[in-house]
Short mmCIF file of C-alpha atoms in Angstrom, two decimals:
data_model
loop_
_atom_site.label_atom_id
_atom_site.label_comp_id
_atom_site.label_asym_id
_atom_site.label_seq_id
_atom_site.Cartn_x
_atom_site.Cartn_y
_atom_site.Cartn_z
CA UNK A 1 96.28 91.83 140.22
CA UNK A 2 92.57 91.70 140.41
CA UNK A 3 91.86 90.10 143.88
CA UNK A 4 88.08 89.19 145.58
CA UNK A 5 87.93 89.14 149.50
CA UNK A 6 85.07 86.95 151.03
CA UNK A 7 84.20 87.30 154.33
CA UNK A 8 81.12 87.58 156.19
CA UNK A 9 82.22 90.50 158.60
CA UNK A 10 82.34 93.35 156.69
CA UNK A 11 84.81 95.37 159.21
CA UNK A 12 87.42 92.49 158.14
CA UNK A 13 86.68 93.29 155.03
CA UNK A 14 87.65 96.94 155.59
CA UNK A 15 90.89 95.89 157.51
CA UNK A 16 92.31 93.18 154.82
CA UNK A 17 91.42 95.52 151.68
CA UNK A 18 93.15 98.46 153.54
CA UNK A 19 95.70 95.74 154.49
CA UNK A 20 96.37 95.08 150.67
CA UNK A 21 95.79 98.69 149.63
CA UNK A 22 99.04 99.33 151.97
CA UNK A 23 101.17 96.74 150.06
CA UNK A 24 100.37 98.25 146.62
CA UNK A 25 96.89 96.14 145.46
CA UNK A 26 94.40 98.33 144.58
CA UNK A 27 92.20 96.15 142.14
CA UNK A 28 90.35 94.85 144.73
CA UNK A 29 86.76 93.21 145.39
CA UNK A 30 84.69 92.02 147.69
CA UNK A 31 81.61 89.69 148.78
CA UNK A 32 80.24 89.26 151.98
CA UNK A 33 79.38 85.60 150.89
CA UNK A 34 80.14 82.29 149.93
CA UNK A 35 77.58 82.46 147.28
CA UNK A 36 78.17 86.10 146.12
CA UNK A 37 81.68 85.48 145.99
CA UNK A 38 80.59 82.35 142.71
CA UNK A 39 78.09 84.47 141.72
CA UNK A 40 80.85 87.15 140.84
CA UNK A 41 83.26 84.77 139.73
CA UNK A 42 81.45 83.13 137.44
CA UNK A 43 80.19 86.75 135.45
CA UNK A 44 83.69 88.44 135.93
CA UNK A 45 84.38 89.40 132.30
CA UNK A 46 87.95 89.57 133.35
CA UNK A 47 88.57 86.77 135.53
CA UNK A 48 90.21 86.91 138.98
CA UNK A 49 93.47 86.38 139.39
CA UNK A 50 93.34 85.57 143.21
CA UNK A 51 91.49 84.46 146.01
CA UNK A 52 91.08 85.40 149.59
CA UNK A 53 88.60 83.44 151.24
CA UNK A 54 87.28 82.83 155.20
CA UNK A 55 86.25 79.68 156.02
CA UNK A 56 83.21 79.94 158.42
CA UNK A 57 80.75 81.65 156.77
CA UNK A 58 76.93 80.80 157.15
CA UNK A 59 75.29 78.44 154.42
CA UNK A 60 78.49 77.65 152.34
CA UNK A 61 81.82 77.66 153.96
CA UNK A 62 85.06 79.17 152.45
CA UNK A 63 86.37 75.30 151.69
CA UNK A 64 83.50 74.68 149.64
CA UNK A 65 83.46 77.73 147.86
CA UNK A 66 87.27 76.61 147.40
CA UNK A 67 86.30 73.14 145.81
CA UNK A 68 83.54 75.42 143.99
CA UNK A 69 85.90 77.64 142.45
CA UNK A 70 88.21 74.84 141.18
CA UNK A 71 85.44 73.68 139.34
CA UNK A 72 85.67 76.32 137.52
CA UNK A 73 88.35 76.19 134.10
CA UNK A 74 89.08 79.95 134.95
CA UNK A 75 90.15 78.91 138.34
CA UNK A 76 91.96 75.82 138.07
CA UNK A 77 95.34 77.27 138.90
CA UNK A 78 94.22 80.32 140.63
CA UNK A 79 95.98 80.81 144.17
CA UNK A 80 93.21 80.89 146.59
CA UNK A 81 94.39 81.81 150.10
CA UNK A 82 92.25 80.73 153.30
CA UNK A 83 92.12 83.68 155.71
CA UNK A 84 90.88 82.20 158.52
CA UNK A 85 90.44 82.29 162.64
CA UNK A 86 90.47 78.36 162.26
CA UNK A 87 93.88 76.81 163.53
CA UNK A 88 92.64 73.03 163.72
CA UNK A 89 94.68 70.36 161.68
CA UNK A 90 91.38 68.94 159.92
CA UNK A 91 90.53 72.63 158.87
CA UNK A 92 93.78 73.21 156.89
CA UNK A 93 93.68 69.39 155.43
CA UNK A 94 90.31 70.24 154.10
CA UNK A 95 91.23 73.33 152.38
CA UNK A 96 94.02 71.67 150.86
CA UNK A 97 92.20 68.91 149.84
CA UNK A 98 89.83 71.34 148.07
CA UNK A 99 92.56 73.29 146.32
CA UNK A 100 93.74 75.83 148.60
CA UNK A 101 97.12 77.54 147.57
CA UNK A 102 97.61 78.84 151.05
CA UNK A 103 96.41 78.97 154.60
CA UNK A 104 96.81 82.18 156.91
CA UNK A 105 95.23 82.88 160.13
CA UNK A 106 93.75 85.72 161.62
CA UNK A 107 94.84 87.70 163.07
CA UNK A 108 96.30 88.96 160.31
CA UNK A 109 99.53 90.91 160.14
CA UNK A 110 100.86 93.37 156.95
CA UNK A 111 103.82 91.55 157.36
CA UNK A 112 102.73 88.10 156.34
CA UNK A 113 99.85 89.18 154.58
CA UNK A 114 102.61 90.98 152.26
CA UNK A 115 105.33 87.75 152.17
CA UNK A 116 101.93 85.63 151.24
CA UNK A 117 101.21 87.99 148.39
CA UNK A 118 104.64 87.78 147.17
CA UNK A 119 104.33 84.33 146.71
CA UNK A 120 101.21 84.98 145.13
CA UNK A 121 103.19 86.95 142.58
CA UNK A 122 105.89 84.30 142.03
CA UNK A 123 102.84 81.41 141.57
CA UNK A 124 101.08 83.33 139.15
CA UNK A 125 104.33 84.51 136.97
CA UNK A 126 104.71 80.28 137.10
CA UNK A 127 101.13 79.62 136.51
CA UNK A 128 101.49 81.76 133.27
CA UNK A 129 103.91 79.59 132.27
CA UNK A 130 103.09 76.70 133.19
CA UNK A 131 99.64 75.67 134.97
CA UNK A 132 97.36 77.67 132.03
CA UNK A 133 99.31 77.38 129.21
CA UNK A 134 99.49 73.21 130.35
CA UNK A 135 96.24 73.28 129.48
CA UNK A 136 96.16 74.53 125.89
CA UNK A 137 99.28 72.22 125.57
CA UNK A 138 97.34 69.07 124.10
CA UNK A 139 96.09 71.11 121.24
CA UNK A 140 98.73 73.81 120.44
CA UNK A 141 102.32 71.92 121.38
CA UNK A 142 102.45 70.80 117.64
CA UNK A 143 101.74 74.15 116.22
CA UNK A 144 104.33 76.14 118.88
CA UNK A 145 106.34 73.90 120.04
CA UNK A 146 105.99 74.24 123.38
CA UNK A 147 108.10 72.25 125.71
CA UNK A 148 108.59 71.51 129.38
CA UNK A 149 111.65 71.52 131.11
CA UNK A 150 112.21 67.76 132.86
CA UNK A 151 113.00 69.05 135.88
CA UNK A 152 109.80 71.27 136.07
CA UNK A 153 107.19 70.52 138.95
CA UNK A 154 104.52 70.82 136.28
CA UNK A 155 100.75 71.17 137.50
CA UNK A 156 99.32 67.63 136.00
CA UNK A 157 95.91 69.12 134.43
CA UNK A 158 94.03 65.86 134.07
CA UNK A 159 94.28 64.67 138.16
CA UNK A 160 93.31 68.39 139.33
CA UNK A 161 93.65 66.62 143.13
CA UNK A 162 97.08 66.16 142.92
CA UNK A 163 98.19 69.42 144.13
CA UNK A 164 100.70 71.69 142.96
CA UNK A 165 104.38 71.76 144.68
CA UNK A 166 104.10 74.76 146.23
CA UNK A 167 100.51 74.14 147.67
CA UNK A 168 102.05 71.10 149.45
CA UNK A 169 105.27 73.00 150.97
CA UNK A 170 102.40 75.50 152.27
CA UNK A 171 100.58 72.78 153.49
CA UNK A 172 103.36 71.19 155.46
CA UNK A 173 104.82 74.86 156.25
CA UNK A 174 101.19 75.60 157.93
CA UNK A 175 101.68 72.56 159.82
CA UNK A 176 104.70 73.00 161.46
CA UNK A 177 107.06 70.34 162.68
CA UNK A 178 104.42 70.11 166.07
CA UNK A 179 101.61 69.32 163.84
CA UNK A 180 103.47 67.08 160.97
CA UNK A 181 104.63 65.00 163.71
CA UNK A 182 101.13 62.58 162.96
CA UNK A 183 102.30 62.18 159.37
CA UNK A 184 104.84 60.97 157.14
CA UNK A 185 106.19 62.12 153.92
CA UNK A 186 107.30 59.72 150.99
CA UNK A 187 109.01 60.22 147.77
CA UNK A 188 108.07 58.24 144.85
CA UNK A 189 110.90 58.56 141.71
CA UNK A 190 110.58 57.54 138.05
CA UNK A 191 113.88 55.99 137.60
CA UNK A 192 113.78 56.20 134.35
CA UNK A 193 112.15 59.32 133.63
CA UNK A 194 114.76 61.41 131.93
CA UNK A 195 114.78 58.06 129.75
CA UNK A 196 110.95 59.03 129.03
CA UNK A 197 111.36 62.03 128.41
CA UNK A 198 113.99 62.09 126.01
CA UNK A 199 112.07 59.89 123.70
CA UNK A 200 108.60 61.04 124.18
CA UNK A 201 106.48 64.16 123.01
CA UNK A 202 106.50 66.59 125.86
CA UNK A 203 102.50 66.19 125.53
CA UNK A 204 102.95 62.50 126.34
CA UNK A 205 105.35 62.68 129.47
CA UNK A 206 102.79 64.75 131.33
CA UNK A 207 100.15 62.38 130.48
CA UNK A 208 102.88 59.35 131.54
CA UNK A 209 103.09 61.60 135.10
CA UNK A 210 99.28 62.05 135.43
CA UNK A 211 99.08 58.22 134.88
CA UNK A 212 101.25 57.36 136.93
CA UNK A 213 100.03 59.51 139.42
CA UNK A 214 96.75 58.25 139.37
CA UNK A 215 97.83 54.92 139.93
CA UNK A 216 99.95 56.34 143.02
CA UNK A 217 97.03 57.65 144.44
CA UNK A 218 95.53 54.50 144.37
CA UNK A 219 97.29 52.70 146.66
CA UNK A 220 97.59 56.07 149.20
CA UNK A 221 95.73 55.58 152.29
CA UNK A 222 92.33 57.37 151.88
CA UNK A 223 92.33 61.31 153.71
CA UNK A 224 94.14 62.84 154.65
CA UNK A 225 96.51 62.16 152.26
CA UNK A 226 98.26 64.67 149.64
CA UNK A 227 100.35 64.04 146.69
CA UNK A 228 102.47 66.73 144.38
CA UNK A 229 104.64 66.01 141.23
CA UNK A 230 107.82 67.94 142.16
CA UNK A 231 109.80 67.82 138.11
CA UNK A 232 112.27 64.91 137.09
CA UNK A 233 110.05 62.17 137.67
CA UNK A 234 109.54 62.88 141.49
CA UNK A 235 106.37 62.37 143.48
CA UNK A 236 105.98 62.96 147.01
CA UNK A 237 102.78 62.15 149.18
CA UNK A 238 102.10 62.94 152.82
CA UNK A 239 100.03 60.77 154.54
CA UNK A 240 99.03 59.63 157.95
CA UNK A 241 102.02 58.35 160.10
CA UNK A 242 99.81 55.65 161.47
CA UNK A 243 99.20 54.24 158.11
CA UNK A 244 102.47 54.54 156.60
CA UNK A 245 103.04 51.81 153.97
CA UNK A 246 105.79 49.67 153.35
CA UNK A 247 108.33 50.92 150.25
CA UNK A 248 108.96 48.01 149.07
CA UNK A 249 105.38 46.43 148.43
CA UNK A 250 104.48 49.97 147.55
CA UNK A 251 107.05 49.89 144.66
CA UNK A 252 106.05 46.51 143.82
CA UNK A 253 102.49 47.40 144.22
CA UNK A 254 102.66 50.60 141.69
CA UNK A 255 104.89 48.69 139.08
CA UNK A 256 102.57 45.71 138.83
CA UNK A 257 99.54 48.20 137.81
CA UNK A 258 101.97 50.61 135.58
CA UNK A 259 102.72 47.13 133.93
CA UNK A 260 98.89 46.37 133.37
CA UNK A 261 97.94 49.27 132.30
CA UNK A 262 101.00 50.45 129.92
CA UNK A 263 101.55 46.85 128.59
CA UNK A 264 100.38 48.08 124.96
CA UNK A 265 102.29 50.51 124.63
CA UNK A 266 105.87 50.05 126.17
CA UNK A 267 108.51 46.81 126.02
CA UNK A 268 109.36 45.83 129.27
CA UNK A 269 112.62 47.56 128.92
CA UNK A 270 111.09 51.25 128.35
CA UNK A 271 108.15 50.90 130.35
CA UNK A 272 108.03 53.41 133.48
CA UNK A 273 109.16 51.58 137.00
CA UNK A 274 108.78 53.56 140.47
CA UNK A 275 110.95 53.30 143.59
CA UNK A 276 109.31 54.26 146.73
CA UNK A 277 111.55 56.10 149.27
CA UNK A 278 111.21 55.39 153.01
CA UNK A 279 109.04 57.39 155.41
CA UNK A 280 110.33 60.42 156.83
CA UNK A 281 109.31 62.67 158.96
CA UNK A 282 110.67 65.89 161.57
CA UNK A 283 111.28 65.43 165.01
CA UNK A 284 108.76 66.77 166.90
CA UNK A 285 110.35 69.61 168.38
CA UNK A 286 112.86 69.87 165.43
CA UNK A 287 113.39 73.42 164.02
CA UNK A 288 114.09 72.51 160.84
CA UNK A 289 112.30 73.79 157.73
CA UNK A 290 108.82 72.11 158.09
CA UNK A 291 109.41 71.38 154.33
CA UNK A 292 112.51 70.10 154.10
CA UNK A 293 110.90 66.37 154.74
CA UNK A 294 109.91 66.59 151.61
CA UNK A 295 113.16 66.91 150.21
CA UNK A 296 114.33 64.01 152.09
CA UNK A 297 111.59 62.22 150.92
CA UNK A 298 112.78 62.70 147.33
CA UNK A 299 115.98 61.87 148.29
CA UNK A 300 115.48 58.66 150.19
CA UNK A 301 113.21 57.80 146.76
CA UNK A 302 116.11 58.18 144.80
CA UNK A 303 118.55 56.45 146.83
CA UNK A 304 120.92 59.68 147.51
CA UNK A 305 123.01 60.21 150.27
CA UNK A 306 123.33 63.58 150.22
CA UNK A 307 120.75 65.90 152.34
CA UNK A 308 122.00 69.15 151.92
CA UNK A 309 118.37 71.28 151.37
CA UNK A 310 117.82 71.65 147.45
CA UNK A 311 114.90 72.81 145.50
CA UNK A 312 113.05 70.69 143.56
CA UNK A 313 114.65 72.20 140.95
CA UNK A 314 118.02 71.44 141.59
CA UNK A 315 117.41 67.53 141.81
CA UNK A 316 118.08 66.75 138.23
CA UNK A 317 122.18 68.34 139.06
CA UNK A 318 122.70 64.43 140.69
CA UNK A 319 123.26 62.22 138.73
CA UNK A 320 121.16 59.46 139.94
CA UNK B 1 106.44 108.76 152.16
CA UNK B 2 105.94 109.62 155.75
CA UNK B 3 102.43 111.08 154.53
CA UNK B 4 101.48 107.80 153.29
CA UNK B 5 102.29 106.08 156.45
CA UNK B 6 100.42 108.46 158.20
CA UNK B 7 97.52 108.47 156.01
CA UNK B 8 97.36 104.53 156.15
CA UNK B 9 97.97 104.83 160.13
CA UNK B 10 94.70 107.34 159.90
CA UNK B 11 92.97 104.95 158.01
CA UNK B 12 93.89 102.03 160.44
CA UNK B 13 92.72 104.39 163.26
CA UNK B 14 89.27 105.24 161.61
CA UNK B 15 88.86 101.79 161.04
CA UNK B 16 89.64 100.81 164.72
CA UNK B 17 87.12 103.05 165.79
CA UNK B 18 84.82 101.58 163.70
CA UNK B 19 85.33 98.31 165.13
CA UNK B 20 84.98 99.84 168.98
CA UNK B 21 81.77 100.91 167.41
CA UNK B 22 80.75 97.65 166.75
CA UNK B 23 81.84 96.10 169.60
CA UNK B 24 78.81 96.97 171.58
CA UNK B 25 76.69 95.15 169.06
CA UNK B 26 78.82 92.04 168.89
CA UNK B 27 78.22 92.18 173.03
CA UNK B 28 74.68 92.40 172.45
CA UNK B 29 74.55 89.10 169.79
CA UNK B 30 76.54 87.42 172.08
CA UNK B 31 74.74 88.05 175.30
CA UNK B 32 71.39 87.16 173.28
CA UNK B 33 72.76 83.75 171.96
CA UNK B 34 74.20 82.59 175.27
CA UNK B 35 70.69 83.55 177.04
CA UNK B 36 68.84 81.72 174.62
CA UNK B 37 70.99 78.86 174.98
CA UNK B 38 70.99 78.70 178.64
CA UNK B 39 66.93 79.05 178.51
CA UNK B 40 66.86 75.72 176.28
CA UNK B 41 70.49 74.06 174.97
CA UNK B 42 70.26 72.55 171.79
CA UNK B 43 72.35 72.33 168.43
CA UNK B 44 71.01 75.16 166.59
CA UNK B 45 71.63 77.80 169.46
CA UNK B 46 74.98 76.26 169.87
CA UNK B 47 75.79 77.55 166.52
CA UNK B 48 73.84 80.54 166.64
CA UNK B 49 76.24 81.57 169.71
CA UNK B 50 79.30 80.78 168.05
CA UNK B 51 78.90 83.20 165.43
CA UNK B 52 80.11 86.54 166.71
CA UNK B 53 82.02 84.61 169.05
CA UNK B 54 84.08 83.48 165.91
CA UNK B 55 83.47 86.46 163.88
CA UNK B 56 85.18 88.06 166.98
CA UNK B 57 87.94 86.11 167.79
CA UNK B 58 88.86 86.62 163.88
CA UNK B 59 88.99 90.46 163.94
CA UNK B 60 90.18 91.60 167.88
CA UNK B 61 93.65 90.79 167.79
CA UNK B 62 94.02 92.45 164.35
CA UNK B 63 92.66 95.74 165.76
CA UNK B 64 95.01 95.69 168.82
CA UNK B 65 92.94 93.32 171.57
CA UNK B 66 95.13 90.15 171.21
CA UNK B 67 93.68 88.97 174.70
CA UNK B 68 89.94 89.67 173.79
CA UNK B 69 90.83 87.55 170.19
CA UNK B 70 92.56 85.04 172.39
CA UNK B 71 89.70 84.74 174.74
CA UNK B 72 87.42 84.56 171.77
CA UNK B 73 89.14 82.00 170.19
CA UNK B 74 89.87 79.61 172.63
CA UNK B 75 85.35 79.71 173.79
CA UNK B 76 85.22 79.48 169.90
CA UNK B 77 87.46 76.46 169.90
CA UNK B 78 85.48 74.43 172.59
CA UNK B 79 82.14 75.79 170.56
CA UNK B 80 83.53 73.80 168.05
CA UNK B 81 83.85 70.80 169.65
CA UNK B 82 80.69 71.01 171.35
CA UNK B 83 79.45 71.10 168.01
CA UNK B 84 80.34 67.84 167.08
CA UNK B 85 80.16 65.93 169.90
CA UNK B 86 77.50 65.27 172.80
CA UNK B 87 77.87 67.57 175.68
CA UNK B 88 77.24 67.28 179.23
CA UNK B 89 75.32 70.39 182.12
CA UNK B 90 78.65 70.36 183.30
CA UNK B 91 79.77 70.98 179.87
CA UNK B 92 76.90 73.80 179.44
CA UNK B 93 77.73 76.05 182.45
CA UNK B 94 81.36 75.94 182.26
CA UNK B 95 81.20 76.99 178.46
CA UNK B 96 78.28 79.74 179.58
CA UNK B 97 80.56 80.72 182.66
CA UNK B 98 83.41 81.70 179.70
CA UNK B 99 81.03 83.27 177.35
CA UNK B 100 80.22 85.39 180.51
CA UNK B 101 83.85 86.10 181.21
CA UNK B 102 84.30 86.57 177.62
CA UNK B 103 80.92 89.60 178.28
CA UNK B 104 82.51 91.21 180.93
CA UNK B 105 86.34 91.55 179.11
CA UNK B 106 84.47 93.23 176.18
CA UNK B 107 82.75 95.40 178.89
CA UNK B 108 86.00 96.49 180.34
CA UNK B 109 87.22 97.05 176.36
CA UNK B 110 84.05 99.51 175.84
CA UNK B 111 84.94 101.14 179.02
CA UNK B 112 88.38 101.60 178.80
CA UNK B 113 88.28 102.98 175.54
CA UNK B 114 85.36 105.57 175.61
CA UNK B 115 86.28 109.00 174.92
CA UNK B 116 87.59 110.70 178.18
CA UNK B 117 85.10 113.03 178.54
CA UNK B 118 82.52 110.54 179.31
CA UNK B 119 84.48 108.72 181.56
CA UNK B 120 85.00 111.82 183.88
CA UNK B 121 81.86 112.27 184.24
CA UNK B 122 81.30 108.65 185.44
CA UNK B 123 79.13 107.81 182.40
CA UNK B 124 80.12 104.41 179.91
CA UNK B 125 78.85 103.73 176.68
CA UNK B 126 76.08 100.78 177.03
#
């Protein structure tokens, strides 16, 4: 795995790539700035395939180097992880916000720094599937074939904001119940996605989610809010607690403009209609799984019961 | 296996040392910031002294100081703030009397961990 380090102390330098050299990653670079970090980047012949970035650093910070980065088609799905000394909430929304995969702060420990890098591993092995390949998908799926499973929590490539799955579960893992406690988490469900995506083009069911996910965002309250598309025709979105919208309008809301906008092209019947679950949210001293509000979320969206933890995966085994 | 944990300990060790090394210099920015921003407060030397104070608080707990990275962090915390907000004389000298405390615990660091030798015969480095 070919890995750059940016940070502007170079003895941190010394201690993560010795850190990493430990754990079995020995194809590693570094820059002791923002803009020798894109400078390096943008000329690799071979492109990186990961990201390890501090976030105060004199002239550009690490979060816009992040957003920089992203910019960049080689990059798009890259995991960047923010090593950083800064702990504060508005810190770790902002690197999110500009694409961050992961957030760990200093100091740093071989332990985490090696469970991070696993999940490095695991994103990538996914990315290679999914996230890079998505975006040759509009021009080769007719000459391969290619197909996505319903169920999969496919990156959407045209609303690069939206982030990935496991970028949000970082996010709210970072958090911590303490910290999540000023937002909420809300599931938004297809209902009749499966019914989309058994009589669409796999091509066109992505760009039905992107839409659709657009048109979510829309009516989000403005930052710090985050949205991910989690497979089967699940959204979730955590926003500000204080601003938490009603489910009801919300669902109205959404399938007023997916009317509008779709009216050409599906009969009322087929077109795509939303339910928005309820807000939900940890207690504050809970010790549940940070993430598992998201599940919940996607649960309450799709009217279940049940709350035994799943993966995102594993939604599509109810039959809703 | 053994070897290469005690090759990577080494390594750790050397690099350790290398931070000690430092240390002195990261004293000397620091003391330099906080007396220019005590001779005339403003913005720019506000930032200027959070620097190593940040660069510091990011690095000392990794090399085995976790209450010189905690004292870092929390000064580098309320630099922060200060930074984007108005602040007060009271505000000034009780940030300047914890970049002093913050001085004299990397003092005791330097001392502590020069090589005996020097210590017995009553001599520090700095």
């Amino acid at each position: 795995m070919k890995i750059l380090i940016v940070d502007d102390d170079p003895i941190f330098l010394d201690l993560i790539e010795q850190t990493l050299q430990s754990l079995g990653y020995t194809d590693l670079y570094r820059a002791l700035s923002a803009y020798e970090a894109l400078a390096a980047a943008r000329t690799a012949v071979t492109p990186f395939d990961c990201f390890l970035l501090d976030i105060q650093m004199p002239k550009m910070n690490g979060i816009q180097l992040c957003a920089a980065l992203r910019e960049d088609d080689r990059y798009a799905y890259a995991p960047i992880l923010m090593v950083t000394a800064m702990t504060e909430k508005h810190f770790v929304d902002e690197a999110f916000q500009s694409g961050a995969s992961d957030y760990v702060t200093k100091p740093i420990e071989t332990i985490e720094i090696k469970a991070r890098m696993g999940m490095v591993e695991k994103l990538l092995s996914e990315r290679l599937q999914t996230g890079t390949l998505q975006t040759q998908l509009f021009e080769t799926e007719a000459a391969f074939g290619r197909h996505v499973a319903f169920d999969e929590p496919f990156i959407l490539p045209e609303v690069p904001w939206v982030l990935p799955l496991s970028s949000l579960e970082n996010y709210v893992l970072r958090l911590g119940n303490m910290r999540m406690f000023t937002s909420v988490a809300i599931g938004i469900h297809v209902k009749n996605a499966r019914a989309l995506f058994a009589a669409t083009p796999d091509v066109e069911f992505i760009d039905q989610m992107s839409e659709i996910a657009v048109i979510i965002s829309e009516m989000l309250p403005k930052a710090p809010s985050f949205l991910a598309y989690a497979g089967s025709g699940d959204f979730c979105a955590v926003i500000p607690r204080l601003t938490a919208i009603d489910p009801h309008f919300a669902s109205m809301t959404i399938n007023e403009k997916i009317a509008q906008v779709t009216k050409h092209r599906f009969s009322k019947q087929n077109r795509p209609q939303v339910r928005v679950g309820r807000p939900q949210s940890n207690g504050l001293f809970s010790f549940k799984d940070p993430s598992s509000v998201l599940d919940r979320a996607i649960y309450d969206a799709r009217q279940l019961r049940t709350e035994t933890k799943l993966s995102a995966r594993r939604y599509q085994d109810y039959d809703w | 296996m053994t070897g290469d944990m005690s090759a990577a300990t080494a390594r750790l060790d050397a690099l350790r040392d290398r931070f000690l090394d430092t240390l002195e210099y990261r004293l000397l920015d620091i003391e330099q910031a906080a007396s220019a921003y005590r001779t005339a407060p403003n913005a720019t030397r506000l930032q200027e002294m959070s620097e190593p104070i940040h660069k510091l608080a990011g690095v000392a707990a990794s090399f085995g100081y976790p209450e010189l990275g905690d004292l870092a962090r929390s000064i580098d915390v309320r630099l922060t703030t200060g930074m984007s907000s108005d602040v007060t004389p009271g505000w000034n000298s009780r940030t300047l009397s914890q970049v002093e405390h913050l001085m004299d615990h990397i003092e005791q660091v330097l001392d502590s961990d020069c090589p005996i030798d020097l210590r017995d015969v009553g001599l520090s480095k700095g």
